[in-house]
Coordinates of C-alpha atoms and ligand atoms in Angstrom, one line a residue:
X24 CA 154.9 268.6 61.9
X25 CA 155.3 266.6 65.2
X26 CA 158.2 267.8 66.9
X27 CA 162.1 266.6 67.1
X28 CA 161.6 264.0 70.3
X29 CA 165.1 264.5 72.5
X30 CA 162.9 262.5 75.2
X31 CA 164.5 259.4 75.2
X32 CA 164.6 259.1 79.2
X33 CA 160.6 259.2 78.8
X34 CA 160.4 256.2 76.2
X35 CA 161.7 255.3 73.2
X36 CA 160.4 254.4 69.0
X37 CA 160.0 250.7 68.9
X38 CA 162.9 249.9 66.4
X39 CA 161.7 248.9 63.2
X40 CA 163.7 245.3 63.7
X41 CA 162.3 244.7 66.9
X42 CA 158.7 244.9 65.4
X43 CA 159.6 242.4 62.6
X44 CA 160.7 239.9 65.3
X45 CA 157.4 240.3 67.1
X46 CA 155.0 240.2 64.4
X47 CA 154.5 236.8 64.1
X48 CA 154.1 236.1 68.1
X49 CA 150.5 237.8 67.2
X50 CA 149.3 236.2 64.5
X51 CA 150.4 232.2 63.2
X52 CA 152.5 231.9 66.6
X53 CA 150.0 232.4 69.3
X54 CA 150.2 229.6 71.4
X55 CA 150.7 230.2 75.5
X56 CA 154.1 229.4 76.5
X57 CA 152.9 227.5 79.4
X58 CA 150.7 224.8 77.0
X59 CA 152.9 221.8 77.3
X60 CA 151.1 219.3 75.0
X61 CA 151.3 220.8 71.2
X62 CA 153.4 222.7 68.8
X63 CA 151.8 226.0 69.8
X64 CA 152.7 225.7 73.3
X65 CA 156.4 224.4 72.2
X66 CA 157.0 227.4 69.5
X67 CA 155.9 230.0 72.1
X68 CA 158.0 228.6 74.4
X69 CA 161.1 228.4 72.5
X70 CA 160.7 232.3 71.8
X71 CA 160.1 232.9 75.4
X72 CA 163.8 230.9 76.0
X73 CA 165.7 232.8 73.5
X74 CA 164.3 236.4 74.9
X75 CA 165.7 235.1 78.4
X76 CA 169.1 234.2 76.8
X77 CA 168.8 236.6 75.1
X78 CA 168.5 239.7 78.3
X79 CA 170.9 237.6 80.1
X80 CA 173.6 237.6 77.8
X81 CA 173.5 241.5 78.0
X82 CA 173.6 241.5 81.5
X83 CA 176.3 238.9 82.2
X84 CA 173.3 236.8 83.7
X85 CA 172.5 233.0 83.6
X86 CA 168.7 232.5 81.2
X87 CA 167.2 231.3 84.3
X88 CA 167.7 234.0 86.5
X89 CA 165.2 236.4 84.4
X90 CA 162.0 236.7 85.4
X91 CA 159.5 238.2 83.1
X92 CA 156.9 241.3 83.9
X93 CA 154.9 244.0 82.7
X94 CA 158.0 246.7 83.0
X95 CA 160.4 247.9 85.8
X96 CA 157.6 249.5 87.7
X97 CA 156.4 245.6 88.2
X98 CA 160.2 244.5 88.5
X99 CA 161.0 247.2 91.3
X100 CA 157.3 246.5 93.3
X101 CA 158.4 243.0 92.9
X102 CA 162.4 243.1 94.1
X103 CA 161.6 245.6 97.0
X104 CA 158.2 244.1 98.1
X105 CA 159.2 240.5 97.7
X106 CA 162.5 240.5 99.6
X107 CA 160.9 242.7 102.3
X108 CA 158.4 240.3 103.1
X109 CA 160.3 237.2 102.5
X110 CA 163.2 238.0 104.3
X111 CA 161.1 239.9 107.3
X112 CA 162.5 237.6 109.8
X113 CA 166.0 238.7 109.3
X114 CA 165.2 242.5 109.8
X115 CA 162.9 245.0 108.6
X116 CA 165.8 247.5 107.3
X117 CA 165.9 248.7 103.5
X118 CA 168.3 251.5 102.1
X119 CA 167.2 253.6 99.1
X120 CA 168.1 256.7 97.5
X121 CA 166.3 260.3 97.4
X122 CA 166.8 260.6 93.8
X123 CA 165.3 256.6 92.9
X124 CA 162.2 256.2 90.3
X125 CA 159.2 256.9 92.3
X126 CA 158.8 253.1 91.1
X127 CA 161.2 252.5 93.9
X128 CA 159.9 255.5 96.1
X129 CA 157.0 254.8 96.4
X130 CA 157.2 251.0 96.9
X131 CA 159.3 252.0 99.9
X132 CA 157.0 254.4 101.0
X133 CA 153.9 251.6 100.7
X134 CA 156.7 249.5 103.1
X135 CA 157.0 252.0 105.6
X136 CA 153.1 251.7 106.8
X137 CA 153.7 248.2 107.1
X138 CA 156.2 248.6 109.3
X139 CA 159.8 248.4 107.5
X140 CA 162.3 251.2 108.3
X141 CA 163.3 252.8 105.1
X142 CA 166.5 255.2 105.0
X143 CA 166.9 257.5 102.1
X144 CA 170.5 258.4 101.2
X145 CA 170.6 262.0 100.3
X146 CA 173.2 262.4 97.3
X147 CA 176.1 264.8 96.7
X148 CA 175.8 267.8 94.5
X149 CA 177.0 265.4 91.3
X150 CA 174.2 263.4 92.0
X151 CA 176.2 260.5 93.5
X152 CA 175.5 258.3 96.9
X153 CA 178.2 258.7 99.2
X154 CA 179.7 255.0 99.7
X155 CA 180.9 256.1 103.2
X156 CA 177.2 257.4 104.5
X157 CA 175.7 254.0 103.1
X158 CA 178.4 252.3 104.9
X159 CA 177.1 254.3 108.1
X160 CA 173.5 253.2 107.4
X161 CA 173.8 249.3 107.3
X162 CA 172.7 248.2 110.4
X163 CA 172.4 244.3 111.5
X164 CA 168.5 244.8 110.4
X165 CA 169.3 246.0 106.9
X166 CA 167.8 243.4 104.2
X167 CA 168.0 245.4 101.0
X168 CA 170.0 248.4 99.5
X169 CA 168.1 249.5 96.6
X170 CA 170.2 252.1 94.4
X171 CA 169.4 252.8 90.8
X172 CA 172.1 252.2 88.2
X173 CA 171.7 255.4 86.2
X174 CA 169.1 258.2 86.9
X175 CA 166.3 258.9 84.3
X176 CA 166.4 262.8 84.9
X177 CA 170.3 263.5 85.0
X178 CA 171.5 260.6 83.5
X179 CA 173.9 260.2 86.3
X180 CA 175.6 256.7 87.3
X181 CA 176.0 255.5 90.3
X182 CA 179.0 253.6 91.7
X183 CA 177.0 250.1 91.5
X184 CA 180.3 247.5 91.6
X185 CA 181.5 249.5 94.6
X186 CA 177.4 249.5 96.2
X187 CA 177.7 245.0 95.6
X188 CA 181.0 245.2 97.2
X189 CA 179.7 247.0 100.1
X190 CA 176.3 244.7 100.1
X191 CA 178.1 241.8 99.8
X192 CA 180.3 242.1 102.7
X193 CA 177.7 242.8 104.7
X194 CA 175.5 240.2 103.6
X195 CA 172.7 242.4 102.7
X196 CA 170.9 242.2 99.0
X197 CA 171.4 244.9 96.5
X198 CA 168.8 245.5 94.4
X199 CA 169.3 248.4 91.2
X200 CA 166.8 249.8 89.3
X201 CA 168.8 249.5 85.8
X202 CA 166.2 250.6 83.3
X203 CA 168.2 253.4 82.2
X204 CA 171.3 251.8 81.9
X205 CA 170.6 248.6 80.2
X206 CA 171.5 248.4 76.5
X207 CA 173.4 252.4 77.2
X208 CA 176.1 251.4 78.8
X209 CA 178.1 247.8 79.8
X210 CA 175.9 246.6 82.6
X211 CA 177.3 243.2 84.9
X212 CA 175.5 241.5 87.6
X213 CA 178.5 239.2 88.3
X214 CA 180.7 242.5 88.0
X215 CA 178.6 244.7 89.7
X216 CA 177.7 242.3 92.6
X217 CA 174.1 242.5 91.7
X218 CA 171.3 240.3 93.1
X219 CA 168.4 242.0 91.7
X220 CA 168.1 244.1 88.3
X221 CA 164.9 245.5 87.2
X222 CA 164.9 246.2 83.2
X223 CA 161.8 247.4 80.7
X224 CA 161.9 247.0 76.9
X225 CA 160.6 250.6 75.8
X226 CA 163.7 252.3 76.7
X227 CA 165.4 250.4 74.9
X228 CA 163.5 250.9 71.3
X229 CA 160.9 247.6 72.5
X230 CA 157.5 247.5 73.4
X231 CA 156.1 248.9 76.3
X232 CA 154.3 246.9 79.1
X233 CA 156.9 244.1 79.8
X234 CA 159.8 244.0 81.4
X235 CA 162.3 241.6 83.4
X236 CA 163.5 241.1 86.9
X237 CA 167.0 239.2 87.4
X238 CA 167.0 237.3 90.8
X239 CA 170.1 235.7 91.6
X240 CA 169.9 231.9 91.7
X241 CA 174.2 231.3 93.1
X242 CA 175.8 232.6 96.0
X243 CA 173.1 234.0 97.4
X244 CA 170.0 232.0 95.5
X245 CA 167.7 234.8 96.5
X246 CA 164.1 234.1 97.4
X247 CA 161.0 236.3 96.4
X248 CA 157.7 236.4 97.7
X249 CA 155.3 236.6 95.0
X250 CA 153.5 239.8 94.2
X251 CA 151.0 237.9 92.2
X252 CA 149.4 234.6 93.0
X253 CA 147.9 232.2 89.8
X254 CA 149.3 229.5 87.9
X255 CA 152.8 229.5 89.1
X256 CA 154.7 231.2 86.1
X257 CA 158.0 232.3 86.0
X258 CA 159.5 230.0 89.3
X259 CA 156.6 230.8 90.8
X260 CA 157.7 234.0 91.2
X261 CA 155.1 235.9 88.9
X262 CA 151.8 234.3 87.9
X263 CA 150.2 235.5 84.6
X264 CA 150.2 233.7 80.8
X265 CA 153.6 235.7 79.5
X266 CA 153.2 238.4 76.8
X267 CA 154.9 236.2 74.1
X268 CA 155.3 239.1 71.5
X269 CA 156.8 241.8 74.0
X270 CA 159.1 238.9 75.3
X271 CA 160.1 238.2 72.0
X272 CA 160.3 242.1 71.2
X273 CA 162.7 242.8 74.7
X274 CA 164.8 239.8 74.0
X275 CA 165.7 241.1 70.1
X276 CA 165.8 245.0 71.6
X277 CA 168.3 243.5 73.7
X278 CA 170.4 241.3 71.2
X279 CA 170.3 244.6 68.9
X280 CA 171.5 246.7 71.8
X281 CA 174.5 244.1 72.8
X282 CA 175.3 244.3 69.1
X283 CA 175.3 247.8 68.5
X284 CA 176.5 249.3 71.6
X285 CA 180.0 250.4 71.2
X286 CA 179.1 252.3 68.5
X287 CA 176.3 253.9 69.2
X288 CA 177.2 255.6 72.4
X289 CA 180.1 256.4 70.7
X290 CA 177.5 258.3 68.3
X291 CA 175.1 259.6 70.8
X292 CA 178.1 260.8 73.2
X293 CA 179.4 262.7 70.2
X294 CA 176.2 264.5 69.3
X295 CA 175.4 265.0 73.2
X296 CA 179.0 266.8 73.7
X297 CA 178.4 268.9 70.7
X298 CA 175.0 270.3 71.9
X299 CA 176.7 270.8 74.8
X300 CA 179.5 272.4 73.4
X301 CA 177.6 274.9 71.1
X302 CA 175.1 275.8 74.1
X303 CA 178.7 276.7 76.4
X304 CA 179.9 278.5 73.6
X305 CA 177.3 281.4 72.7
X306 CA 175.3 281.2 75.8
X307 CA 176.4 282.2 80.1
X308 CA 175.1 281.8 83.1
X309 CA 174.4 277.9 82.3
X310 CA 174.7 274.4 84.6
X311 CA 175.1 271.5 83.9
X312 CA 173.2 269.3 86.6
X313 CA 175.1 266.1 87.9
X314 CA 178.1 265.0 87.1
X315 CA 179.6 264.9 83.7
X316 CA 182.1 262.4 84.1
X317 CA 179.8 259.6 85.7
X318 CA 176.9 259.8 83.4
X319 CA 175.2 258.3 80.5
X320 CA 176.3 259.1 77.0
X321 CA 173.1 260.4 75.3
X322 CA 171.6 262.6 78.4
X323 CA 172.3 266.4 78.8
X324 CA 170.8 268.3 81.9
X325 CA 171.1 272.0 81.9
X326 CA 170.0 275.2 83.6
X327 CA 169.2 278.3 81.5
X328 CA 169.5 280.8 84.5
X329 CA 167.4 284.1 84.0
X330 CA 164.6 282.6 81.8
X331 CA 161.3 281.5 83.2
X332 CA 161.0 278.4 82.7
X333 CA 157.2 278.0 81.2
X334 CA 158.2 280.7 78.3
X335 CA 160.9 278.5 77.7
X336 CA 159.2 275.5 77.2
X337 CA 156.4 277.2 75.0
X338 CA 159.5 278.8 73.0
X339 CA 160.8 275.3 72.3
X340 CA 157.3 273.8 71.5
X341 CA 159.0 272.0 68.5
X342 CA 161.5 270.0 70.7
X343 CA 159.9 267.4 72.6
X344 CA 162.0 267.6 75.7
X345 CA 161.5 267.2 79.7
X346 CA 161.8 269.9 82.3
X347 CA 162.7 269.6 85.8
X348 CA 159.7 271.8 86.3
X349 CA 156.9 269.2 84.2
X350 CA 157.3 266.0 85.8
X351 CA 154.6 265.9 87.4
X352 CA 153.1 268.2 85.4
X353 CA 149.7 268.5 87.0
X354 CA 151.1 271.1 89.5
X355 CA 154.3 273.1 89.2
X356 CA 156.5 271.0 91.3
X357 CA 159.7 271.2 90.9
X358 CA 162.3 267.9 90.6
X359 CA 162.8 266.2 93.8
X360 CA 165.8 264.7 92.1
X361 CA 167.1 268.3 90.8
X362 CA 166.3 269.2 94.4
X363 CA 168.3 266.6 95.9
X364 CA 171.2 268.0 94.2
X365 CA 170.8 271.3 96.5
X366 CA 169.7 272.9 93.4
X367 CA 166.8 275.6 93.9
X368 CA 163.2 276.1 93.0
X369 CA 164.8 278.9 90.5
X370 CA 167.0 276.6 88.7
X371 CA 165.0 273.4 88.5
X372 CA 162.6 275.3 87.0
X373 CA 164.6 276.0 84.2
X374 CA 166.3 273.0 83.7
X375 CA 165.9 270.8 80.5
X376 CA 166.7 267.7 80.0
X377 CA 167.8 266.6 76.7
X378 CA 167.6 262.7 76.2
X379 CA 169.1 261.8 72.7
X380 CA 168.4 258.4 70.9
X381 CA 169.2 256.1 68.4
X382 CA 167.3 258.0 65.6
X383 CA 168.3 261.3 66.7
X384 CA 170.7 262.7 63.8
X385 CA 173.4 265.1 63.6
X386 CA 171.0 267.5 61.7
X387 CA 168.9 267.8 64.6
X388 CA 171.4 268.7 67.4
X389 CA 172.7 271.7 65.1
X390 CA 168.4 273.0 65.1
X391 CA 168.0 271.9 68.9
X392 CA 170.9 273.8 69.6
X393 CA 170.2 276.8 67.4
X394 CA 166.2 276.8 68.7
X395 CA 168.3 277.1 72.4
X396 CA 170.5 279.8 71.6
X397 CA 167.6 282.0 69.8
X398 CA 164.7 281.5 72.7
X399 CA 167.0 281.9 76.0
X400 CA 168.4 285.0 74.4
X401 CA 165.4 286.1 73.4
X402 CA 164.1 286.0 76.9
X403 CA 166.8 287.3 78.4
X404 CA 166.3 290.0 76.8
X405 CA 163.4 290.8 78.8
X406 CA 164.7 289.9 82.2
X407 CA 165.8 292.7 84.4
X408 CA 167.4 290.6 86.4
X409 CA 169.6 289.0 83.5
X410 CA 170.5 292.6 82.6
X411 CA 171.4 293.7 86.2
X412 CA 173.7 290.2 86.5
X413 CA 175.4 291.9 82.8
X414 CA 175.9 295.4 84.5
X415 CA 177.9 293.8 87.1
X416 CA 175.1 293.9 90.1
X417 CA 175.2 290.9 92.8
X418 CA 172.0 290.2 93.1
X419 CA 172.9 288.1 96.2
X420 CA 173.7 291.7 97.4
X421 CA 170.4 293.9 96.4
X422 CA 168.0 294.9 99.1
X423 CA 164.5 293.5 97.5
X424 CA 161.6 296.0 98.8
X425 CA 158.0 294.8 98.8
X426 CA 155.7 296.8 97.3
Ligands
PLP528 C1 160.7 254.4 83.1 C2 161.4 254.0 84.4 C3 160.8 253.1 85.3 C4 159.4 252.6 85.0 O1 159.4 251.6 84.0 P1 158.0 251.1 83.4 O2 158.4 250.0 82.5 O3 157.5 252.3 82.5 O4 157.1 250.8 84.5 C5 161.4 252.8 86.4 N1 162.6 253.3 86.7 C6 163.3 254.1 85.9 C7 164.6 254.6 86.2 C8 162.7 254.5 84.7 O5 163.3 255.4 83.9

């Protein structure tokens, strides 16, 4: 038995509807979308202009504003990279947060050796910019504020609309990094003051490897320089014959997601605050990370203290989860984004984070939650230090010796 995936930040199942829409893009509809002279070339095409309706309608977007890619790690490289160097005359100033996707990261970082100056907000301990410290950061040099629309670890949302507001007076671009937010929760580039908005179909139940890029065409028309030179695709914007069946699959994953979102995080925020709810009630001494009130409906961030957080994970080896300790899981790192919150090594190691979907069921939060309860009591069981915390000891107080 595979496990019970609650890793829904990670990716998501292709949806069985999106797959029906795509199948035929493979097989008796293969033309290339950029063939001007036949049928094949006209079908293609006409799927590739629905898909763009179809994204823009769920972001409050006009179709020709969407640029297609390979995913958001493509659609951030592109946004960041392309107005850095098209806009290089104006200033060399971009404004990021500590707690982006290293997609953004370490585009910034790639920046910074060519000589941009890159500022990296810190955020407060609900996981949030402060408006007034990126106020304090614009300088007459500034080309780009790139903030992320929701985070992937804590499912924490940022205050976009009031971020444009800000951009917009000061005539800089705002770029945000909306992969987890897209299809979650109502997302608005005309709202939201938005001039760029990187999306990527798997996590939203589509395909992986493509994606989208809105670029503004009104009030600013924004300019790119292209990451990618060839045949001129996309507004010349980015080259490369366009994945016809991932278009078509991101474009219905979208339509679905416009569709069905009331509901459904309606549904997911009920099953999240129940998991919640049942973990608060039989367990202590555990944190939520970020804030609750600003935050997507189907994520759940928590710290067990007084577990370690390895035994933990091998405890729960039938929940597919992420911990703030296995990101990069190669060494024992642990989250820069948990970190960023002022949390400590401690605590980010045993943090989980619980990213529910549309196929989780009811059924499963009552065993995730269950599987929770029974491991971090188990193991506290054999902490010394859980049982000095019970006895009343403050362990901020105890004079460790070395031996
Ligand atoms: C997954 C993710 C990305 C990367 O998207 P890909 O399509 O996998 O390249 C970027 N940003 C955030 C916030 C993500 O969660």
């Amino acid at each position: 038995m595979k496990p019970i995936y609650f890793d829904n930040h990670a990716t998501t199942q292709l949806d069985p509807r999106v797959l029906q829409a795509m199948l035929p893009y493979f097989t008796e509809h293969f033309g290339n979308a950029a063939s001007r002279n036949h049928a094949y070339g006209w079908e293609a095409e006409e799927a590739v202009e629905k898909s763009r309706r179809q994204i823009a309608s769920l972001i409050g977007a006009n179709a020709k504003e969407i640029v297609f890619t390979s995913g958001a790690t493509e659609s951030n490289n592109l946004a960041i990279k392309g107005v850095a160097e098209m806009y290089a005359e104006k200033g060399n100033h971009i404004i990021t947060a500590a707690t982006e996707h290293k997609a953004v990261l370490d585009t910034c970082k790639h920046l910074e050796k060519k000589g941009c100056r890159v500022t990296y907000l810190p955020v407060m301990g609900d996981g949030r910019i402060d408006l007034d410290m990126l106020r304090g950061a614009i300088t007459d040099q500034t080309i780009l504020i790139s903030i992320m629309y929701a985070n992937n670890e804590i499912g924490v949302v940022q205050p976009v609309a009031e971020i444009g507001k800000i951009a917009k007076e000061r005539g800089v671009l705002f770029h945000t990094d909306a992969v987890q937010a897209v299809g979650k929760i109502p997302v608005n580039v005309i709202a939201d003051q938005v001039d760029l908005l990187s999306v990527t179909a798997h996590k939203m139940y589509g395909p992986k490897g493509v994606g989208a890029l809105y670029v503004r065409r009104k009030s600013p028309r924004v300019q790119l320089t292209a990451q990618m030179d060839g045949g001129g695709h996309e507004r010349g914007m980015r080259s490369g014959t366009l994945n016809v069946p991932g278009i078509v699959g991101l474009g219905e994953a979208c339509a679905i997601a416009q569709a069905e979102m009331p509901e459904e995080s309606q549904r997911l925020r009920g099953m999240r605050d129940r998991l919640r709810a049942r973990l608060e009630a039989t367990l202590d001494e555990v944190f939520i990370n970020g804030s609750m009130e600003h935050r997507l409906p189907h994520n759940l961030n928590m710290s067990f203290a007084y577990v370690e957080g390895e035994s933990l994970l091998m405890g729960i080896d039938d929940i597919a989860v992420s911990s703030g300790s296995a990101c990069t899981s190669a060494t024992l790192e642990p989250s820069y984004v948990l970190k960023a919150l002022g949390l400590g090594d401690d605590m980010a190691h045993t943090s989980i984070r619980f990213g529910l979907g549309r196929f989780n069921t009811e059924a499963e939060i009552d065993y995730v939650a269950d599987k929770m309860i029974a491991v971090v009591t188990k193991l506290r069981e054999l902490s010394p230090l859980y049982e000095m915390v019970k006895e009343g000891i403050d362990l901020s107080k105890v004079q460790w010796t070395a031996h």
